[in-house]
mmCIF file of C-alpha atoms and ligand atoms in Angstrom:
data_model
loop_
_atom_site.group_PDB
_atom_site.id
_atom_site.type_symbol
_atom_site.label_atom_id
_atom_site.label_comp_id
_atom_site.label_asym_id
_atom_site.label_seq_id
_atom_site.Cartn_x
_atom_site.Cartn_y
_atom_site.Cartn_z
ATOM 1 C CA MET A 7 0.000 0.000 0.000
ATOM 2 C CA SER A 8 1.546 3.269 -1.058
ATOM 3 C CA ALA A 9 1.355 6.386 1.091
ATOM 4 C CA ARG A 10 -1.762 8.392 0.355
ATOM 5 C CA ARG A 11 -1.756 12.071 1.190
ATOM 6 C CA PHE A 12 -4.262 14.882 1.064
ATOM 7 C CA GLN A 13 -4.234 16.752 -2.198
ATOM 8 C CA ASP A 14 -6.781 19.318 -1.155
ATOM 9 C CA PRO A 15 -5.426 22.863 -1.139
ATOM 10 C CA ASP A 16 -8.597 24.257 0.409
ATOM 11 C CA VAL A 17 -8.184 22.953 3.948
ATOM 12 C CA THR A 18 -9.743 26.104 5.348
ATOM 13 C CA GLY A 19 -13.010 25.538 3.517
ATOM 14 C CA THR A 20 -16.220 24.230 4.970
ATOM 15 C CA PHE A 21 -18.405 21.274 4.222
ATOM 16 C CA VAL A 22 -21.946 20.802 5.444
ATOM 17 C CA LEU A 23 -23.618 17.419 5.476
ATOM 18 C CA SER A 24 -26.753 17.612 3.347
ATOM 19 C CA PRO A 25 -30.089 16.519 4.855
ATOM 20 C CA ASP A 26 -29.928 13.349 2.756
ATOM 21 C CA THR A 27 -26.391 12.584 3.902
ATOM 22 C CA GLU A 28 -27.325 13.355 7.482
ATOM 23 C CA GLN A 29 -30.253 10.943 7.276
ATOM 24 C CA GLN A 30 -28.065 8.143 5.936
ATOM 25 C CA VAL A 31 -25.307 8.759 8.494
ATOM 26 C CA ALA A 32 -27.912 8.662 11.282
ATOM 27 C CA TRP A 33 -29.140 5.304 9.953
ATOM 28 C CA TRP A 34 -25.639 3.829 10.177
ATOM 29 C CA GLU A 35 -24.933 5.480 13.514
ATOM 30 C CA ALA A 36 -28.046 3.866 14.996
ATOM 31 C CA LYS A 37 -26.531 0.421 14.409
ATOM 32 C CA TYR A 38 -24.073 0.959 17.250
ATOM 33 C CA PRO A 39 -24.320 1.830 20.949
ATOM 34 C CA ARG A 40 -24.120 5.562 21.513
ATOM 35 C CA GLU A 41 -20.623 5.331 23.020
ATOM 36 C CA ARG A 42 -19.463 3.351 19.958
ATOM 37 C CA ARG A 43 -21.003 5.512 17.261
ATOM 38 C CA GLN A 44 -17.543 6.181 15.805
ATOM 39 C CA SER A 45 -17.867 2.666 14.361
ATOM 40 C CA ALA A 46 -19.994 4.265 11.643
ATOM 41 C CA VAL A 47 -17.024 6.266 10.352
ATOM 42 C CA ILE A 48 -16.416 4.217 7.194
ATOM 43 C CA PRO A 49 -19.998 4.357 5.860
ATOM 44 C CA ALA A 50 -20.217 7.990 6.962
ATOM 45 C CA LEU A 51 -17.103 8.874 4.973
ATOM 46 C CA TRP A 52 -18.423 6.923 1.991
ATOM 47 C CA ILE A 53 -21.707 8.829 2.072
ATOM 48 C CA ALA A 54 -19.923 12.173 2.489
ATOM 49 C CA GLN A 55 -17.665 11.263 -0.443
ATOM 50 C CA LYS A 56 -20.704 10.666 -2.630
ATOM 51 C CA GLN A 57 -22.139 14.055 -1.634
ATOM 52 C CA ASN A 58 -18.814 15.654 -2.532
ATOM 53 C CA GLY A 59 -18.723 14.365 -6.096
ATOM 54 C CA GLY A 60 -16.756 11.179 -5.496
ATOM 55 C CA TRP A 61 -13.867 12.381 -3.350
ATOM 56 C CA LEU A 62 -13.169 13.413 0.231
ATOM 57 C CA SER A 63 -12.016 16.952 0.815
ATOM 58 C CA GLU A 64 -10.360 17.715 4.109
ATOM 59 C CA PRO A 65 -13.360 19.818 5.232
ATOM 60 C CA ALA A 66 -15.608 16.838 4.424
ATOM 61 C CA MET A 67 -13.479 14.643 6.707
ATOM 62 C CA ARG A 68 -13.715 17.212 9.469
ATOM 63 C CA ALA A 69 -17.494 17.378 9.039
ATOM 64 C CA VAL A 70 -17.706 13.624 9.505
ATOM 65 C CA ALA A 71 -15.386 13.760 12.512
ATOM 66 C CA ASP A 72 -17.519 16.477 14.117
ATOM 67 C CA ARG A 73 -20.675 14.526 13.335
ATOM 68 C CA LEU A 74 -19.406 11.375 15.062
ATOM 69 C CA GLY A 75 -17.511 13.109 17.872
ATOM 70 C CA MET A 76 -14.084 11.939 16.717
ATOM 71 C CA PRO A 77 -10.666 13.627 16.751
ATOM 72 C CA TYR A 78 -9.840 14.762 13.219
ATOM 73 C CA ILE A 79 -6.679 12.653 13.141
ATOM 74 C CA ARG A 80 -8.712 9.458 13.642
ATOM 75 C CA VAL A 81 -10.798 10.227 10.583
ATOM 76 C CA TYR A 82 -7.737 11.221 8.542
ATOM 77 C CA GLU A 83 -6.195 7.834 9.423
ATOM 78 C CA VAL A 84 -9.172 5.945 8.072
ATOM 79 C CA ALA A 85 -9.576 8.081 4.962
ATOM 80 C CA THR A 86 -5.920 7.837 3.993
ATOM 81 C CA PHE A 87 -5.721 4.075 4.601
ATOM 82 C CA TYR A 88 -8.566 2.791 2.425
ATOM 83 C CA THR A 89 -8.314 3.265 -1.315
ATOM 84 C CA MET A 90 -12.108 3.417 -1.508
ATOM 85 C CA PHE A 91 -11.706 6.983 -0.269
ATOM 86 C CA ASN A 92 -10.418 9.363 -2.897
ATOM 87 C CA LEU A 93 -8.268 12.208 -1.608
ATOM 88 C CA ALA A 94 -8.406 14.267 -4.801
ATOM 89 C CA PRO A 95 -11.143 15.027 -7.340
ATOM 90 C CA VAL A 96 -12.063 12.102 -9.610
ATOM 91 C CA GLY A 97 -13.941 11.748 -12.855
ATOM 92 C CA THR A 98 -17.663 11.187 -13.186
ATOM 93 C CA TRP A 99 -16.713 7.552 -13.755
ATOM 94 C CA HIS A 100 -13.898 6.557 -11.429
ATOM 95 C CA VAL A 101 -12.151 3.287 -12.279
ATOM 96 C CA GLN A 102 -10.483 1.259 -9.537
ATOM 97 C CA LEU A 103 -8.390 -1.317 -11.331
ATOM 98 C CA CYS A 104 -7.350 -4.367 -9.311
ATOM 99 C CA GLY A 105 -3.663 -5.133 -9.809
ATOM 100 C CA THR A 106 -3.262 -7.870 -7.209
ATOM 101 C CA THR A 107 -1.806 -11.265 -8.140
ATOM 102 C CA PRO A 108 -4.895 -13.189 -9.390
ATOM 103 C CA CYS A 109 -5.966 -10.255 -11.569
ATOM 104 C CA ALA A 110 -2.348 -9.686 -12.639
ATOM 105 C CA LEU A 111 -2.082 -13.318 -13.727
ATOM 106 C CA ARG A 112 -5.292 -12.950 -15.708
ATOM 107 C CA GLY A 113 -4.347 -9.836 -17.630
ATOM 108 C CA ALA A 114 -4.595 -6.791 -15.353
ATOM 109 C CA GLU A 115 -1.390 -5.364 -16.827
ATOM 110 C CA ALA A 116 -3.056 -5.122 -20.224
ATOM 111 C CA LEU A 117 -6.056 -3.421 -18.616
ATOM 112 C CA LYS A 118 -3.702 -0.832 -17.106
ATOM 113 C CA SER A 119 -2.418 -0.079 -20.574
ATOM 114 C CA THR A 120 -6.003 0.413 -21.731
ATOM 115 C CA CYS A 121 -6.633 2.915 -18.924
ATOM 116 C CA GLU A 122 -3.376 4.721 -19.641
ATOM 117 C CA ALA A 123 -4.225 4.978 -23.308
ATOM 118 C CA ARG A 124 -7.790 6.222 -22.762
ATOM 119 C CA ILE A 125 -7.488 8.237 -19.515
ATOM 120 C CA GLY A 126 -3.831 8.980 -18.922
ATOM 121 C CA PRO A 127 -1.264 8.064 -16.261
ATOM 122 C CA LYS A 128 -2.454 6.359 -13.112
ATOM 123 C CA GLY A 129 -4.343 8.812 -10.893
ATOM 124 C CA SER A 130 -5.256 11.185 -13.682
ATOM 125 C CA VAL A 131 -8.625 12.560 -14.773
ATOM 126 C CA THR A 132 -9.583 13.182 -18.390
ATOM 127 C CA SER A 133 -9.785 16.821 -19.413
ATOM 128 C CA ASP A 134 -13.559 16.611 -19.756
ATOM 129 C CA GLY A 135 -13.812 15.240 -16.203
ATOM 130 C CA LYS A 136 -15.613 12.117 -17.366
ATOM 131 C CA LEU A 137 -13.060 9.411 -16.525
ATOM 132 C CA SER A 138 -10.345 8.766 -13.951
ATOM 133 C CA TRP A 139 -8.504 5.696 -12.752
ATOM 134 C CA VAL A 140 -6.339 4.318 -9.995
ATOM 135 C CA GLU A 141 -4.833 0.936 -9.226
ATOM 136 C CA VAL A 142 -6.047 -0.763 -6.061
ATOM 137 C CA GLU A 143 -5.499 -3.986 -4.160
ATOM 138 C CA CYS A 144 -7.778 -7.034 -4.348
ATOM 139 C CA LEU A 145 -11.466 -6.149 -4.540
ATOM 140 C CA GLY A 146 -12.583 -9.649 -3.612
ATOM 141 C CA ALA A 147 -13.759 -10.738 -7.050
ATOM 142 C CA CYS A 148 -10.648 -12.751 -7.929
ATOM 143 C CA VAL A 149 -12.714 -15.626 -9.340
ATOM 144 C CA ASN A 150 -13.817 -13.267 -12.103
ATOM 145 C CA ALA A 151 -10.387 -11.741 -12.697
ATOM 146 C CA PRO A 152 -9.329 -9.448 -14.189
ATOM 147 C CA MET A 153 -11.794 -6.880 -13.017
ATOM 148 C CA VAL A 154 -12.355 -3.230 -12.209
ATOM 149 C CA GLN A 155 -14.769 -1.329 -10.027
ATOM 150 C CA ILE A 156 -16.330 1.746 -11.605
ATOM 151 C CA ASN A 157 -18.200 3.873 -9.084
ATOM 152 C CA ASP A 158 -20.453 1.351 -7.297
ATOM 153 C CA TYR A 159 -20.296 -1.586 -9.719
ATOM 154 C CA TYR A 160 -17.916 -4.382 -10.697
ATOM 155 C CA TYR A 161 -16.988 -5.175 -14.313
ATOM 156 C CA GLU A 162 -15.430 -8.607 -14.557
ATOM 157 C CA ASP A 163 -13.654 -11.084 -16.833
ATOM 158 C CA LEU A 164 -12.431 -8.126 -18.841
ATOM 159 C CA THR A 165 -10.140 -7.921 -21.831
ATOM 160 C CA PRO A 166 -8.469 -4.730 -23.044
ATOM 161 C CA GLU A 167 -11.118 -4.569 -25.757
ATOM 162 C CA SER A 168 -14.114 -5.018 -23.468
ATOM 163 C CA LEU A 169 -12.744 -2.513 -20.941
ATOM 164 C CA ALA A 170 -12.097 0.014 -23.709
ATOM 165 C CA GLY A 171 -15.709 -0.429 -24.814
ATOM 166 C CA VAL A 172 -16.984 0.103 -21.272
ATOM 167 C CA LEU A 173 -14.954 3.313 -20.916
ATOM 168 C CA GLU A 174 -16.121 4.665 -24.257
ATOM 169 C CA ASP A 175 -19.764 3.924 -23.491
ATOM 170 C CA LEU A 176 -19.595 5.520 -20.049
ATOM 171 C CA ALA A 177 -17.851 8.618 -21.373
ATOM 172 C CA ALA A 178 -20.502 8.920 -24.082
ATOM 173 C CA GLY A 179 -23.332 8.574 -21.574
ATOM 174 C CA ARG A 180 -24.472 5.205 -22.885
ATOM 175 C CA ALA A 181 -25.858 2.504 -20.618
ATOM 176 C CA VAL A 182 -23.297 -0.102 -19.636
ATOM 177 C CA LYS A 183 -23.926 -3.525 -18.155
ATOM 178 C CA PRO A 184 -21.989 -4.289 -14.966
ATOM 179 C CA GLY A 185 -20.936 -7.834 -14.088
ATOM 180 C CA THR A 186 -19.125 -10.405 -16.167
ATOM 181 C CA TYR A 187 -18.032 -9.894 -19.766
ATOM 182 C CA VAL A 188 -17.919 -13.569 -20.695
ATOM 183 C CA VAL A 189 -20.705 -16.165 -20.848
ATOM 184 C CA ARG A 190 -21.049 -17.290 -17.267
ATOM 185 C CA GLN A 191 -23.531 -16.965 -14.462
ATOM 186 C CA THR A 192 -21.946 -14.899 -11.694
ATOM 187 C CA SER A 193 -18.850 -16.979 -10.816
ATOM 188 C CA ALA A 194 -20.046 -20.287 -12.316
ATOM 189 C CA PRO A 195 -17.837 -21.941 -14.940
ATOM 190 C CA GLU A 196 -17.502 -20.112 -18.222
ATOM 191 C CA GLY A 197 -19.876 -21.557 -20.823
ATOM 192 C CA GLY A 198 -22.212 -23.196 -18.319
ATOM 193 C CA ALA A 199 -22.313 -25.606 -15.413
ATOM 194 C CA THR A 200 -19.955 -28.589 -15.375
ATOM 195 C CA THR A 201 -21.137 -30.238 -12.166
ATOM 196 C CA LEU A 202 -24.444 -31.012 -10.468
ATOM 197 C CA LEU A 203 -25.981 -31.860 -13.832
ATOM 198 C CA ASP A 204 -28.053 -34.837 -12.627
ATOM 199 C CA ASP A 205 -31.744 -34.085 -13.265
ATOM 200 C CA ALA A 206 -32.619 -36.036 -10.146
ATOM 201 C CA LEU A 207 -31.160 -33.191 -8.113
ATOM 202 C CA TYR A 208 -33.871 -30.891 -9.336
ATOM 203 C CA ASP A 209 -36.947 -33.044 -10.039
ATOM 204 C CA GLY A 210 -37.862 -33.425 -6.387
ATOM 205 C CA SER A 211 -36.986 -37.112 -6.213
ATOM 206 C CA ARG A 212 -34.362 -36.494 -3.552
ATOM 207 C CA ALA A 213 -36.469 -34.161 -1.492
ATOM 208 C CA VAL A 214 -37.118 -35.394 2.000
ATOM 209 C CA PRO A 215 -40.780 -35.046 2.909
ATOM 210 C CA LEU A 216 -41.437 -33.466 6.255
ATOM 211 C CA THR A 217 -43.154 -36.627 7.444
ATOM 212 C CA VAL A 218 -39.931 -38.667 7.356
ATOM 213 C CA ILE A 219 -36.618 -38.015 9.079
ATOM 214 C CA PRO A 220 -33.789 -39.742 7.159
ATOM 215 C CA GLY A 221 -32.199 -42.497 9.215
ATOM 216 C CA ALA A 222 -34.731 -42.256 12.017
ATOM 217 C CA PRO A 223 -36.129 -45.581 13.234
ATOM 218 C CA ALA A 224 -39.671 -46.269 12.144
ATOM 219 C CA PRO A 225 -42.257 -45.625 14.866
ATOM 220 C CA ALA A 226 -42.818 -48.685 17.017
ATOM 221 C CA THR A 227 -46.479 -48.870 16.071
ATOM 222 C CA ALA A 228 -45.729 -48.912 12.383
ATOM 223 C CA ALA A 229 -42.913 -51.450 12.758
ATOM 224 C CA ALA A 230 -45.063 -53.782 14.807
ATOM 225 C CA GLU A 231 -47.991 -53.666 12.455
ATOM 226 C CA PRO A 232 -48.424 -56.525 10.058
ATOM 227 C CA VAL A 233 -47.612 -55.400 6.581
ATOM 228 C CA ALA A 234 -50.698 -54.621 4.623
ATOM 229 C CA THR A 235 -51.154 -56.973 1.763
ATOM 230 C CA ALA A 236 -52.311 -55.658 -1.519
ATOM 231 C CA PRO A 237 -55.385 -57.325 -2.922
ATOM 232 C CA ALA A 238 -54.761 -59.758 -5.693
ATOM 233 C CA ALA A 239 -54.251 -57.895 -8.887
ATOM 234 C CA PRO A 240 -56.716 -58.826 -11.581
ATOM 235 C CA GLU A 241 -54.198 -57.897 -14.166
ATOM 236 C CA ILE A 242 -50.483 -57.138 -14.148
ATOM 237 C CA GLN A 243 -49.217 -54.361 -16.278
ATOM 238 C CA THR A 244 -46.210 -55.353 -18.280
ATOM 239 C CA LYS A 245 -45.296 -52.088 -19.916
ATOM 240 C CA ARG A 246 -41.794 -50.941 -19.070
ATOM 241 C CA SER A 247 -40.996 -47.358 -18.329
ATOM 242 C CA PRO A 248 -39.465 -45.590 -21.287
ATOM 243 C CA GLU A 249 -36.612 -44.542 -18.971
ATOM 244 C CA ALA A 250 -35.923 -48.093 -17.822
ATOM 245 C CA PRO A 251 -32.983 -49.900 -19.396
ATOM 246 C CA VAL A 252 -34.240 -52.320 -22.024
ATOM 247 C CA ASP A 253 -31.154 -54.524 -22.073
ATOM 248 C CA VAL A 254 -31.210 -55.497 -18.414
ATOM 249 C CA VAL A 255 -33.096 -58.457 -16.959
ATOM 250 C CA PRO A 256 -33.361 -57.592 -13.292
ATOM 251 C CA PRO A 257 -32.636 -60.292 -10.752
ATOM 252 C CA GLY A 258 -35.208 -61.124 -8.090
ATOM 253 C CA ASP A 259 -38.962 -61.273 -8.411
ATOM 254 C CA ARG A 260 -41.173 -58.694 -9.969
ATOM 255 C CA PRO A 261 -43.663 -57.447 -7.374
ATOM 256 C CA GLN A 262 -47.289 -58.166 -7.997
ATOM 257 C CA GLY A 263 -48.981 -55.104 -9.468
ATOM 258 C CA LEU A 264 -52.491 -53.755 -9.812
ATOM 259 C CA ALA A 265 -54.266 -52.931 -13.022
ATOM 260 C CA SER A 266 -55.176 -49.585 -11.578
ATOM 261 C CA ALA A 267 -55.236 -47.704 -8.325
ATOM 262 C CA ARG A 268 -57.723 -48.926 -5.806
ATOM 263 C CA ALA A 269 -60.910 -46.819 -5.879
ATOM 264 C CA GLY A 270 -59.298 -44.929 -8.694
ATOM 265 C CA GLN A 271 -57.079 -42.982 -6.277
ATOM 266 C CA ALA A 272 -53.350 -43.664 -6.125
ATOM 267 C CA ASP A 273 -51.244 -42.674 -3.146
ATOM 268 C CA ASP A 274 -48.790 -39.861 -3.629
ATOM 269 C CA LEU A 275 -45.679 -42.015 -3.885
ATOM 270 C CA LYS A 276 -43.562 -38.868 -4.103
ATOM 271 C CA LEU A 277 -43.938 -38.580 -0.325
ATOM 272 C CA ILE A 278 -41.294 -41.292 -0.162
ATOM 273 C CA ALA A 279 -37.897 -39.615 -0.152
ATOM 274 C CA GLY A 280 -36.188 -40.735 -3.338
ATOM 275 C CA ILE A 281 -39.306 -40.931 -5.483
ATOM 276 C CA GLY A 282 -39.975 -38.059 -7.834
ATOM 277 C CA PRO A 283 -42.524 -37.615 -10.594
ATOM 278 C CA LYS A 284 -40.616 -39.734 -13.116
ATOM 279 C CA ILE A 285 -40.058 -42.668 -10.782
ATOM 280 C CA GLU A 286 -43.635 -42.475 -9.566
ATOM 281 C CA ALA A 287 -44.838 -42.752 -13.155
ATOM 282 C CA THR A 288 -42.573 -45.771 -13.698
ATOM 283 C CA LEU A 289 -43.878 -47.465 -10.554
ATOM 284 C CA ASN A 290 -47.446 -46.803 -11.649
ATOM 285 C CA SER A 291 -46.612 -48.421 -14.990
ATOM 286 C CA LEU A 292 -45.545 -51.503 -12.983
ATOM 287 C CA GLY A 293 -48.903 -51.551 -11.223
ATOM 288 C CA VAL A 294 -47.563 -49.995 -8.026
ATOM 289 C CA PHE A 295 -49.904 -47.270 -6.819
ATOM 290 C CA HIS A 296 -49.991 -47.541 -3.038
ATOM 291 C CA PHE A 297 -47.674 -47.270 -0.073
ATOM 292 C CA ASP A 298 -48.831 -50.626 1.280
ATOM 293 C CA GLN A 299 -47.744 -52.310 -1.944
ATOM 294 C CA ILE A 300 -44.186 -51.017 -1.495
ATOM 295 C CA ALA A 301 -44.311 -51.789 2.234
ATOM 296 C CA ALA A 302 -45.083 -55.393 1.341
ATOM 297 C CA TRP A 303 -42.188 -55.863 -1.063
ATOM 298 C CA THR A 304 -40.014 -58.861 -0.305
ATOM 299 C CA ARG A 305 -36.227 -58.803 -0.554
ATOM 300 C CA ALA A 306 -36.574 -60.368 -4.007
ATOM 301 C CA ASN A 307 -39.067 -57.682 -5.029
ATOM 302 C CA VAL A 308 -36.708 -54.927 -3.883
ATOM 303 C CA GLU A 309 -33.904 -56.555 -5.829
ATOM 304 C CA TRP A 310 -36.041 -56.728 -8.973
ATOM 305 C CA VAL A 311 -37.264 -53.120 -8.830
ATOM 306 C CA ASP A 312 -33.798 -51.849 -7.963
ATOM 307 C CA GLY A 313 -32.398 -53.645 -10.986
ATOM 308 C CA TYR A 314 -35.263 -52.543 -13.213
ATOM 309 C CA LEU A 315 -34.595 -48.914 -12.332
ATOM 310 C CA SER A 316 -30.791 -49.369 -12.438
ATOM 311 C CA PHE A 317 -30.657 -48.007 -8.930
ATOM 312 C CA LYS A 318 -27.622 -49.900 -7.632
ATOM 313 C CA GLY A 319 -29.053 -50.251 -4.146
ATOM 314 C CA ARG A 320 -30.780 -46.898 -3.888
ATOM 315 C CA ILE A 321 -34.054 -48.392 -2.633
ATOM 316 C CA ASP A 322 -32.252 -49.743 0.422
ATOM 317 C CA ARG A 323 -30.138 -46.643 0.880
ATOM 318 C CA GLU A 324 -33.225 -44.469 0.906
ATOM 319 C CA ASP A 325 -35.147 -47.075 2.879
ATOM 320 C CA TRP A 326 -38.291 -46.998 0.802
ATOM 321 C CA ILE A 327 -39.782 -49.946 2.679
ATOM 322 C CA ALA A 328 -39.634 -48.255 6.094
ATOM 323 C CA GLN A 329 -40.912 -45.023 4.611
ATOM 324 C CA ALA A 330 -43.747 -46.828 2.862
ATOM 325 C CA LYS A 331 -44.700 -48.667 6.050
ATOM 326 C CA GLN A 332 -44.883 -45.413 7.918
ATOM 327 C CA LEU A 333 -46.885 -43.694 5.222
ATOM 328 C CA ALA A 334 -49.214 -46.680 4.864
ATOM 329 C CA SER A 335 -50.041 -46.727 8.553
ATOM 330 C CA PRO A 336 -53.486 -45.298 9.297
ATOM 331 C CA SER A 337 -51.933 -42.808 11.733
ATOM 332 C CA SER A 338 -50.043 -41.130 8.923
ATOM 333 C CA GLY A 339 -53.254 -40.213 7.115
ATOM 334 C CA LYS A 340 -51.287 -40.313 3.859
ATOM 335 C CA GLY A 341 -52.305 -43.566 2.275
ATOM 336 C CA ALA A 342 -54.018 -46.839 2.999
ATOM 337 C CA ARG A 343 -57.000 -45.920 0.915
ATOM 338 C CA GLU A 344 -59.064 -49.020 1.250
HETATM 339 S S1 LIG B 429 -7.015 -10.126 -7.181
HETATM 340 FE FE1 LIG B 429 -8.308 -8.866 -8.312
HETATM 341 S S2 LIG B 429 -10.213 -9.053 -7.314
HETATM 342 FE FE2 LIG B 429 -8.879 -10.236 -6.109
#
C-alpha cells in the first residue's frame, strides 16, 4: 500500500452534510451503541464522499469527525488508509483497477495499458472530467479476474477490448452492463455448469418429505404392524418405463402389481424420499400405486425393482420400505385408501 496524502489545497473551507447525507449517516450510527457511534465512520465517509462528487475533501473529513464526535486525526487515518476513499477530485466515472496477483495473472497489466491509453497516467482525470482511474489492491472478485470497479459496480472477466468499450460507453453517456463480460452466471464456470448436472437433483426425487426423518427408526407402532397386503391384482401391467434400461433383466422377483389404483385414487408415492414424478410414473406403470404395496415388497421384489430402475441399491439406501410402512399406517393419514 503506497502512502496516500491529502491533495486538497482548500483545507480552510467548509463542508456541510446535506439533509440526505445526514439521514443516511444517522441510519448507520443507529446500528451501534451511543458510546461506539464512531464505528460508523467508514460508511459515513463513503456517504460524504458521494455528496462531494466522489472524493473526500479535508473539510468533508472534518465534518464527519464532528458529526461522530471523533478527533480529526482518527478520521484522517481511516480516509488515507482505504483506497475506496479518494483524496483528490475524480472523474464522473472513477475506475479502480485491481492489480493484485490473481488479476495480474489474468491480464490486469493489459487493462492498465487500456486505462493509460484512454485516460492517462495512473491517478489522472480526463480533461472533460468524465473518466479517472487508480490501481487498487484485491477487490474480492478474484474468481472473475481481471476486473475493475467503476463507481459502485464491478466489471469482470475483462479484456483490453471489453474494458475500452466500457470506458467509451460511459464517457458517451451510454448505458453499460456491470458484471461479467464472458458467458457465465456470476462466478459459475464459463460456458455453463460442469457439475451437479443430474436431473434427479432438481426433479424433487431427492427431497425429503417433512413426514420422514432420514435415518430415524420407524415408529414402534408402524414397525409392529403386520404389513398390509395388496389385494390380488386382476391384471399385471407389463409395460416398461421408457426410462428403464431395455437390455437389463433384473434379478429377483417382480412385485405383484395392480391394473389400476384402488378406488381410482393412487397414493402420492412422491412422499417417499427418493421418489420423484418420473419414478412415480414408472412405478405406476408396474402396477404400483400404493404405499402398502411397497411396504409389502419382499427382498426379491426390492432386488427386482432396484435392478429394473438401475438403482444400484438406492431403494435400500433411501429405505423406501420403512418409509412406505410409515406412510401406509393409518396414523399417517397419507395412504391406505381401502
Ligand atoms: S485479485 Fe483482483 S479481485 Fe482479487
